PDB file of C-alpha atoms in Angstrom:
ATOM      1  CA  MET O 209      26.910  -2.077   5.044  1.00  0.00           C
ATOM      2  CA  SER O 210      24.146  -0.252   3.207  1.00  0.00           C
ATOM      3  CA  ASP O 211      21.889   2.050   5.244  1.00  0.00           C
ATOM      4  CA  SER O 212      18.890   1.143   3.030  1.00  0.00           C
ATOM      5  CA  ILE O 213      16.811  -2.012   2.613  1.00  0.00           C
ATOM      6  CA  VAL O 214      14.058  -2.529   0.025  1.00  0.00           C
ATOM      7  CA  ILE O 215      11.349  -4.934   1.213  1.00  0.00           C
ATOM      8  CA  ILE O 216       9.638  -6.812  -1.627  1.00  0.00           C
ATOM      9  CA  PRO O 217       6.736  -9.170  -0.767  1.00  0.00           C
ATOM     10  CA  THR O 218       6.252 -11.961  -3.300  1.00  0.00           C
ATOM     11  CA  TYR O 219       3.667 -14.546  -4.260  1.00  0.00           C
ATOM     12  CA  ASN O 220       4.072 -16.237  -7.663  1.00  0.00           C
ATOM     13  CA  GLU O 221       6.491 -13.680  -9.134  1.00  0.00           C
ATOM     14  CA  LYS O 222       8.866 -15.990 -11.018  1.00  0.00           C
ATOM     15  CA  GLU O 223       8.524 -13.878 -14.184  1.00  0.00           C
ATOM     16  CA  ASN O 224       9.622 -10.706 -12.398  1.00  0.00           C
ATOM     17  CA  ILE O 225      11.714 -11.488  -9.340  1.00  0.00           C
ATOM     18  CA  GLU O 226      15.185 -11.900 -10.879  1.00  0.00           C
ATOM     19  CA  LYS O 227      14.742  -8.820 -13.080  1.00  0.00           C
ATOM     20  CA  ILE O 228      13.561  -6.606 -10.210  1.00  0.00           C
ATOM     21  CA  ILE O 229      16.381  -7.802  -7.929  1.00  0.00           C
ATOM     22  CA  ARG O 230      19.004  -7.056 -10.572  1.00  0.00           C
ATOM     23  CA  ALA O 231      17.478  -3.650 -11.340  1.00  0.00           C
ATOM     24  CA  VAL O 232      17.481  -2.574  -7.673  1.00  0.00           C
ATOM     25  CA  LEU O 233      20.940  -3.932  -6.870  1.00  0.00           C
ATOM     26  CA  ALA O 234      22.411  -2.239  -9.970  1.00  0.00           C
ATOM     27  CA  LEU O 235      21.497   1.220  -8.673  1.00  0.00           C
ATOM     28  CA  GLU O 236      24.445   3.372  -7.706  1.00  0.00           C
ATOM     29  CA  HIS O 237      23.200   4.057  -4.164  1.00  0.00           C
ATOM     30  CA  GLY O 238      23.753   0.467  -3.021  1.00  0.00           C
ATOM     31  CA  PHE O 239      20.363  -0.665  -1.735  1.00  0.00           C
ATOM     32  CA  ASN O 240      19.961  -4.082  -0.159  1.00  0.00           C
ATOM     33  CA  ILE O 241      16.834  -6.238  -0.666  1.00  0.00           C
ATOM     34  CA  LEU O 242      14.717  -8.349   1.663  1.00  0.00           C
ATOM     35  CA  VAL O 243      12.201 -10.625  -0.075  1.00  0.00           C
ATOM     36  CA  ILE O 244       9.206 -11.766   1.993  1.00  0.00           C
ATOM     37  CA  GLU O 245       8.132 -14.945   0.202  1.00  0.00           C
ATOM     38  CA  ASP O 246       4.674 -16.329   0.990  1.00  0.00           C
ATOM     39  CA  GLY O 247       5.056 -19.937  -0.141  1.00  0.00           C
ATOM     40  CA  SER O 248       4.805 -19.373  -3.901  1.00  0.00           C
ATOM     41  CA  PRO O 249       4.205 -22.702  -5.675  1.00  0.00           C
ATOM     42  CA  ASP O 250       5.836 -21.341  -8.848  1.00  0.00           C
ATOM     43  CA  GLY O 251       9.432 -21.442  -7.548  1.00  0.00           C
ATOM     44  CA  THR O 252       9.944 -17.734  -6.764  1.00  0.00           C
ATOM     45  CA  ALA O 253      11.912 -18.611  -3.598  1.00  0.00           C
ATOM     46  CA  ALA O 254      14.306 -20.895  -5.494  1.00  0.00           C
ATOM     47  CA  ILE O 255      15.199 -18.053  -7.872  1.00  0.00           C
ATOM     48  CA  VAL O 256      15.953 -15.715  -4.950  1.00  0.00           C
ATOM     49  CA  LYS O 257      18.078 -18.342  -3.191  1.00  0.00           C
ATOM     50  CA  ARG O 258      20.070 -19.030  -6.360  1.00  0.00           C
ATOM     51  CA  LEU O 259      20.876 -15.322  -6.701  1.00  0.00           C
ATOM     52  CA  MET O 260      21.830 -15.180  -3.011  1.00  0.00           C
ATOM     53  CA  ALA O 261      24.148 -18.156  -3.356  1.00  0.00           C
ATOM     54  CA  GLU O 262      25.760 -17.208  -6.674  1.00  0.00           C
ATOM     55  CA  GLU O 263      26.016 -13.409  -6.650  1.00  0.00           C
ATOM     56  CA  PHE O 264      24.443 -11.354  -3.859  1.00  0.00           C
ATOM     57  CA  SER O 265      25.090 -13.146  -0.567  1.00  0.00           C
ATOM     58  CA  ASP O 266      25.712  -9.901   1.335  1.00  0.00           C
ATOM     59  CA  ARG O 267      22.970  -7.767  -0.263  1.00  0.00           C
ATOM     60  CA  LEU O 268      19.979 -10.052  -0.833  1.00  0.00           C
ATOM     61  CA  PHE O 269      17.982 -11.743   1.920  1.00  0.00           C
ATOM     62  CA  ILE O 270      14.795 -13.821   2.114  1.00  0.00           C
ATOM     63  CA  ILE O 271      12.198 -14.669   4.744  1.00  0.00           C
ATOM     64  CA  GLU O 272       9.987 -17.575   3.726  1.00  0.00           C
ATOM     65  CA  ARG O 273       6.492 -17.881   5.192  1.00  0.00           C
ATOM     66  CA  SER O 274       4.121 -20.801   5.028  1.00  0.00           C
ATOM     67  CA  GLY O 275       1.405 -19.267   2.845  1.00  0.00           C
ATOM     68  CA  LYS O 276      -0.448 -16.104   1.809  1.00  0.00           C
ATOM     69  CA  LEU O 277      -0.658 -14.281   5.129  1.00  0.00           C
ATOM     70  CA  GLY O 278      -1.453 -10.811   3.808  1.00  0.00           C
ATOM     71  CA  LEU O 279       0.465  -7.801   2.542  1.00  0.00           C
ATOM     72  CA  GLY O 280       0.386  -6.017   5.895  1.00  0.00           C
ATOM     73  CA  THR O 281       1.859  -8.908   7.880  1.00  0.00           C
ATOM     74  CA  ALA O 282       4.529  -9.379   5.185  1.00  0.00           C
ATOM     75  CA  TYR O 283       5.689  -5.788   5.545  1.00  0.00           C
ATOM     76  CA  ILE O 284       5.549  -5.835   9.349  1.00  0.00           C
ATOM     77  CA  THR O 285       7.693  -8.990   9.342  1.00  0.00           C
ATOM     78  CA  GLY O 286      10.117  -7.148   7.049  1.00  0.00           C
ATOM     79  CA  PHE O 287      10.078  -3.950   9.118  1.00  0.00           C
ATOM     80  CA  LYS O 288      10.998  -5.842  12.290  1.00  0.00           C
ATOM     81  CA  TRP O 289      13.814  -7.660  10.488  1.00  0.00           C
ATOM     82  CA  ALA O 290      15.149  -4.390   9.049  1.00  0.00           C
ATOM     83  CA  LEU O 291      15.124  -2.686  12.462  1.00  0.00           C
ATOM     84  CA  GLU O 292      16.904  -5.647  14.064  1.00  0.00           C
ATOM     85  CA  HIS O 293      19.560  -5.515  11.347  1.00  0.00           C
ATOM     86  CA  GLY O 294      20.286  -1.806  11.774  1.00  0.00           C
ATOM     87  CA  TYR O 295      18.907  -0.228   8.593  1.00  0.00           C
ATOM     88  CA  ASP O 296      18.139   3.505   8.700  1.00  0.00           C
ATOM     89  CA  TYR O 297      15.957   3.752   5.555  1.00  0.00           C
ATOM     90  CA  ILE O 298      13.367   1.062   4.921  1.00  0.00           C
ATOM     91  CA  PHE O 299      11.465   0.867   1.611  1.00  0.00           C
ATOM     92  CA  GLU O 300       8.280  -0.846   0.428  1.00  0.00           C
ATOM     93  CA  MET O 301       8.180  -1.897  -3.209  1.00  0.00           C
ATOM     94  CA  ASP O 302       6.263  -4.300  -5.489  1.00  0.00           C
ATOM     95  CA  ALA O 303       8.021  -7.052  -7.419  1.00  0.00           C
ATOM     96  CA  ASP O 304       6.240  -6.429 -10.718  1.00  0.00           C
ATOM     97  CA  PHE O 305       7.903  -3.201 -11.996  1.00  0.00           C
ATOM     98  CA  SER O 306       4.769  -1.138 -11.360  1.00  0.00           C
ATOM     99  CA  HIS O 307       7.197   0.831  -9.196  1.00  0.00           C
ATOM    100  CA  ASP O 308      10.266   1.962 -11.161  1.00  0.00           C
ATOM    101  CA  PRO O 309      13.490   1.062  -9.303  1.00  0.00           C
ATOM    102  CA  LYS O 310      15.031   4.286 -10.671  1.00  0.00           C
ATOM    103  CA  ASP O 311      12.657   6.214  -8.370  1.00  0.00           C
ATOM    104  CA  LEU O 312      14.150   4.649  -5.225  1.00  0.00           C
ATOM    105  CA  PRO O 313      16.968   7.255  -4.995  1.00  0.00           C
ATOM    106  CA  ARG O 314      14.359  10.047  -5.199  1.00  0.00           C
ATOM    107  CA  LEU O 315      12.464   8.610  -2.231  1.00  0.00           C
ATOM    108  CA  TYR O 316      15.750   8.172  -0.365  1.00  0.00           C
ATOM    109  CA  SER O 317      16.722  11.774  -1.072  1.00  0.00           C
ATOM    110  CA  ALA O 318      13.405  13.097   0.297  1.00  0.00           C
ATOM    111  CA  CYS O 319      14.155  11.424   3.629  1.00  0.00           C
ATOM    112  CA  HIS O 320      17.950  11.600   3.769  1.00  0.00           C
ATOM    113  CA  ASP O 321      18.582  15.029   2.215  1.00  0.00           C
ATOM    114  CA  GLU O 322      15.318  16.937   2.668  1.00  0.00           C
ATOM    115  CA  GLY O 323      14.557  15.828   6.200  1.00  0.00           C
ATOM    116  CA  TYR O 324      11.209  14.083   5.680  1.00  0.00           C
ATOM    117  CA  ASP O 325      10.337  11.050   7.807  1.00  0.00           C
ATOM    118  CA  VAL O 326       8.204   9.272   5.186  1.00  0.00           C
ATOM    119  CA  ALA O 327       8.444   9.601   1.395  1.00  0.00           C
ATOM    120  CA  ILE O 328       5.550   8.305  -0.699  1.00  0.00           C
ATOM    121  CA  GLY O 329       5.896   7.468  -4.393  1.00  0.00           C
ATOM    122  CA  SER O 330       2.658   9.213  -5.350  1.00  0.00           C
ATOM    123  CA  ARG O 331       0.564   8.507  -8.448  1.00  0.00           C
ATOM    124  CA  TYR O 332      -1.802  11.431  -7.853  1.00  0.00           C
ATOM    125  CA  VAL O 333       0.168  14.358  -6.413  1.00  0.00           C
ATOM    126  CA  SER O 334       0.640  15.822  -9.920  1.00  0.00           C
ATOM    127  CA  GLY O 335      -2.421  14.610 -11.834  1.00  0.00           C
ATOM    128  CA  VAL O 336      -3.061  10.915 -12.512  1.00  0.00           C
ATOM    129  CA  ASN O 337       0.224   9.217 -13.406  1.00  0.00           C
ATOM    130  CA  VAL O 338      -0.887   5.667 -14.168  1.00  0.00           C
ATOM    131  CA  VAL O 339       0.002   3.707 -17.327  1.00  0.00           C
ATOM    132  CA  ASN O 340      -1.838   0.656 -18.747  1.00  0.00           C
ATOM    133  CA  TRP O 341      -4.393   0.291 -15.962  1.00  0.00           C
ATOM    134  CA  PRO O 342      -8.017  -0.482 -16.869  1.00  0.00           C
ATOM    135  CA  ILE O 343     -10.029   2.723 -16.403  1.00  0.00           C
ATOM    136  CA  GLY O 344     -12.175   1.082 -13.716  1.00  0.00           C
ATOM    137  CA  ARG O 345      -9.095   0.313 -11.630  1.00  0.00           C
ATOM    138  CA  VAL O 346      -7.766   3.862 -12.067  1.00  0.00           C
ATOM    139  CA  LEU O 347     -11.053   5.349 -10.935  1.00  0.00           C
ATOM    140  CA  MET O 348     -11.332   2.952  -7.991  1.00  0.00           C
ATOM    141  CA  SER O 349      -7.828   3.782  -6.779  1.00  0.00           C
ATOM    142  CA  TYR O 350      -8.118   7.533  -7.389  1.00  0.00           C
ATOM    143  CA  PHE O 351     -11.456   7.914  -5.666  1.00  0.00           C
ATOM    144  CA  ALA O 352     -10.353   5.654  -2.819  1.00  0.00           C
ATOM    145  CA  SER O 353      -7.650   8.199  -2.016  1.00  0.00           C
ATOM    146  CA  LYS O 354     -10.173  11.053  -2.330  1.00  0.00           C
ATOM    147  CA  TYR O 355     -12.508   9.144  -0.004  1.00  0.00           C
ATOM    148  CA  VAL O 356      -9.782   8.638   2.621  1.00  0.00           C
ATOM    149  CA  LYS O 357      -8.900  12.317   2.440  1.00  0.00           C
ATOM    150  CA  PHE O 358     -12.561  13.297   2.868  1.00  0.00           C
ATOM    151  CA  VAL O 359     -13.314  10.946   5.784  1.00  0.00           C
ATOM    152  CA  THR O 360     -10.088  11.400   7.765  1.00  0.00           C
ATOM    153  CA  GLY O 361      -9.031  14.943   6.857  1.00  0.00           C
ATOM    154  CA  PHE O 362      -5.635  13.441   6.002  1.00  0.00           C
ATOM    155  CA  ASN O 363      -4.079  15.631   3.300  1.00  0.00           C
ATOM    156  CA  ILE O 364      -2.305  13.007   1.190  1.00  0.00           C
ATOM    157  CA  HIS O 365      -3.221  12.516  -2.490  1.00  0.00           C
ATOM    158  CA  ASP O 366      -2.205   8.844  -2.790  1.00  0.00           C
ATOM    159  CA  THR O 367      -3.185   7.171   0.475  1.00  0.00           C
ATOM    160  CA  THR O 368      -3.108   3.606  -0.916  1.00  0.00           C
ATOM    161  CA  ALA O 369       0.380   3.898  -2.463  1.00  0.00           C
ATOM    162  CA  GLY O 370       2.646   0.940  -1.757  1.00  0.00           C
ATOM    163  CA  PHE O 371       5.939   2.553  -2.831  1.00  0.00           C
ATOM    164  CA  LYS O 372       7.472   4.238   0.203  1.00  0.00           C
ATOM    165  CA  CYS O 373      10.549   5.068   2.237  1.00  0.00           C
ATOM    166  CA  TYR O 374      10.439   5.212   6.026  1.00  0.00           C
ATOM    167  CA  LYS O 375      13.113   6.572   8.280  1.00  0.00           C
ATOM    168  CA  ARG O 376      14.025   4.093  10.969  1.00  0.00           C
ATOM    169  CA  ARG O 377      12.528   6.204  13.764  1.00  0.00           C
ATOM    170  CA  VAL O 378       9.069   6.076  12.170  1.00  0.00           C
ATOM    171  CA  LEU O 379       8.925   2.278  12.329  1.00  0.00           C
ATOM    172  CA  GLU O 380      10.431   2.305  15.827  1.00  0.00           C
ATOM    173  CA  THR O 381       7.708   4.701  17.026  1.00  0.00           C
ATOM    174  CA  ILE O 382       4.640   3.186  15.332  1.00  0.00           C
ATOM    175  CA  GLU O 383       3.368   0.276  17.422  1.00  0.00           C
ATOM    176  CA  LEU O 384       3.615  -2.270  14.611  1.00  0.00           C
ATOM    177  CA  ASP O 385       1.750  -5.007  16.466  1.00  0.00           C
ATOM    178  CA  LYS O 386      -1.279  -2.698  16.746  1.00  0.00           C
ATOM    179  CA  ILE O 387      -1.597  -2.233  12.961  1.00  0.00           C
ATOM    180  CA  ARG O 388      -4.819  -4.063  12.148  1.00  0.00           C
ATOM    181  CA  PHE O 389      -5.237  -4.123   8.382  1.00  0.00           C
ATOM    182  CA  LYS O 390      -3.786  -6.875   6.234  1.00  0.00           C
ATOM    183  CA  GLY O 391      -4.496  -5.777   2.638  1.00  0.00           C
ATOM    184  CA  TYR O 392      -4.386  -2.364   0.980  1.00  0.00           C
ATOM    185  CA  GLY O 393      -5.965  -0.893   4.107  1.00  0.00           C
ATOM    186  CA  PHE O 394      -2.545  -1.492   5.659  1.00  0.00           C
ATOM    187  CA  GLN O 395      -1.043   1.181   3.397  1.00  0.00           C
ATOM    188  CA  ILE O 396      -3.654   3.715   4.510  1.00  0.00           C
ATOM    189  CA  GLU O 397      -3.292   2.821   8.196  1.00  0.00           C
ATOM    190  CA  MET O 398       0.509   3.144   8.193  1.00  0.00           C
ATOM    191  CA  LYS O 399       0.408   6.579   6.555  1.00  0.00           C
ATOM    192  CA  PHE O 400      -2.427   7.807   8.782  1.00  0.00           C
ATOM    193  CA  THR O 401      -0.642   6.597  11.930  1.00  0.00           C
ATOM    194  CA  ALA O 402       2.611   8.320  10.911  1.00  0.00           C
ATOM    195  CA  TYR O 403       0.619  11.502  10.260  1.00  0.00           C
ATOM    196  CA  LYS O 404      -1.211  11.338  13.620  1.00  0.00           C
ATOM    197  CA  ILE O 405       2.076  10.860  15.473  1.00  0.00           C
ATOM    198  CA  GLY O 406       3.416  13.977  13.764  1.00  0.00           C
ATOM    199  CA  PHE O 407       5.993  12.704  11.299  1.00  0.00           C
ATOM    200  CA  LYS O 408       6.793  14.788   8.219  1.00  0.00           C
ATOM    201  CA  ILE O 409       5.494  13.162   5.016  1.00  0.00           C
ATOM    202  CA  LYS O 410       6.390  14.060   1.434  1.00  0.00           C
ATOM    203  CA  GLU O 411       4.695  12.840  -1.749  1.00  0.00           C
ATOM    204  CA  VAL O 412       7.227  12.321  -4.536  1.00  0.00           C
ATOM    205  CA  PRO O 413       5.540  12.166  -7.975  1.00  0.00           C
ATOM    206  CA  VAL O 414       6.069   8.840  -9.759  1.00  0.00           C
ATOM    207  CA  ILE O 415       4.570   7.115 -12.786  1.00  0.00           C
ATOM    208  CA  PHE O 416       2.881   3.827 -11.933  1.00  0.00           C
ATOM    209  CA  VAL O 417       2.963   1.226 -14.732  1.00  0.00           C
ATOM    210  CA  ASN O 418       0.640  -1.774 -14.645  1.00  0.00           C
ATOM    211  CA  ARG O 419       2.457  -5.108 -14.462  1.00  0.00           C
ATOM    212  CA  GLN O 420       3.551  -6.623 -17.781  1.00  0.00           C
ATOM    213  CA  GLU O 421       4.012 -10.157 -16.441  1.00  0.00           C
ATOM    214  CA  GLY O 422       2.420 -12.237 -13.688  1.00  0.00           C
ATOM    215  CA  VAL O 423      -1.015 -11.825 -12.107  1.00  0.00           C
ATOM    216  CA  SER O 424      -2.363  -8.940 -10.018  1.00  0.00           C
ATOM    217  CA  LYS O 425      -3.208  -9.754  -6.378  1.00  0.00           C
ATOM    218  CA  MET O 426      -5.918  -7.041  -6.094  1.00  0.00           C
ATOM    219  CA  SER O 427      -9.374  -8.248  -5.059  1.00  0.00           C
ATOM    220  CA  GLY O 428     -12.729  -6.854  -3.990  1.00  0.00           C
ATOM    221  CA  GLY O 429     -12.201  -8.144  -0.447  1.00  0.00           C
ATOM    222  CA  ILE O 430      -8.940  -6.240  -0.135  1.00  0.00           C
ATOM    223  CA  PHE O 431     -10.642  -3.102  -1.388  1.00  0.00           C
ATOM    224  CA  GLY O 432     -13.604  -3.583   0.952  1.00  0.00           C
ATOM    225  CA  GLU O 433     -11.285  -3.797   3.944  1.00  0.00           C
ATOM    226  CA  ALA O 434      -9.755  -0.469   2.960  1.00  0.00           C
ATOM    227  CA  PHE O 435     -13.150   1.157   2.386  1.00  0.00           C
ATOM    228  CA  PHE O 436     -14.680   0.239   5.744  1.00  0.00           C
ATOM    229  CA  GLY O 437     -11.414   0.444   7.643  1.00  0.00           C
ATOM    230  CA  VAL O 438     -11.166   4.150   6.921  1.00  0.00           C
ATOM    231  CA  MET O 439     -14.215   4.769   9.128  1.00  0.00           C
ATOM    232  CA  ARG O 440     -12.417   2.968  11.945  1.00  0.00           C
ATOM    233  CA  LEU O 441      -9.289   5.051  11.381  1.00  0.00           C
ATOM    234  CA  ARG O 442     -11.313   8.238  11.696  1.00  0.00           C
ATOM    235  CA  TRP O 443     -12.772   6.970  14.960  1.00  0.00           C
ATOM    236  CA  ASP O 444      -9.272   6.084  16.199  1.00  0.00           C
ATOM    237  CA  GLY O 445      -8.054   9.520  15.183  1.00  0.00           C
ATOM    238  CA  TRP O 446     -10.464  11.057  17.676  1.00  0.00           C
ATOM    239  CA  PHE O 447     -10.057   8.685  20.612  1.00  0.00           C
ATOM    240  CA  ARG O 448      -6.846   6.710  20.380  1.00  0.00           C
ATOM    241  CA  LYS O 449      -3.683   7.813  22.116  1.00  0.00           C
ATOM    242  CA  TYR O 450      -0.853   7.725  19.572  1.00  0.00           C
ATOM    243  CA  PRO O 451       2.830   7.375  20.549  1.00  0.00           C
ATOM    244  CA  LYS O 452       4.923  10.540  20.838  1.00  0.00           C
ATOM    245  CA  ILE O 453       7.949  11.159  18.654  1.00  0.00           C
TER     246      ILE O 453
END
């Protein structure tokens, strides 16, 4: 059995899902994949199930949910499943090739070989490594990370990154049911919580490429949650008791 599972949340990703599954499963390391499928009307789930039945029954898995329940709850559902099934390295990744599957072994190496607890595929640790994004989106994302750093004192360049590797013990220690944010604020909250507990975090430079196919799920509401949620995180950082490693 593989020690690594890549969790990929999906909603209307029929253009990308088979290609991303094949790209990840072709990697030499031998990653497995768990798709968290939020009731896509476009048939995404059927594509995953066909691949499970025909080719990847022991490496590809799916959890189907009844509708769009939020990015954060999708990942927490996946984290719990991965812990129950004995995986030691648990990854977050988008379905749309904005995260390059070839970077997965680099994130794995940071945790497995270099001893870090969390590895972040970082767009901003070595400049701004973003391709084909509208300039407004680049600035929003970049300054969001600067804002989080300023408000919380949390020294991570890419706080909203959604391309990550966690060691098992991180997800066992974080009280997953107490994670409040559902959208991109979830990414900030998970990193901040790991940092407050005392886990070692490494930013691995990656190039982020805007999706070629399908539709972005980013919205102003998601961004607003992240913006105002950071104030709450700072408050928690002062007064909340975090678990011990």
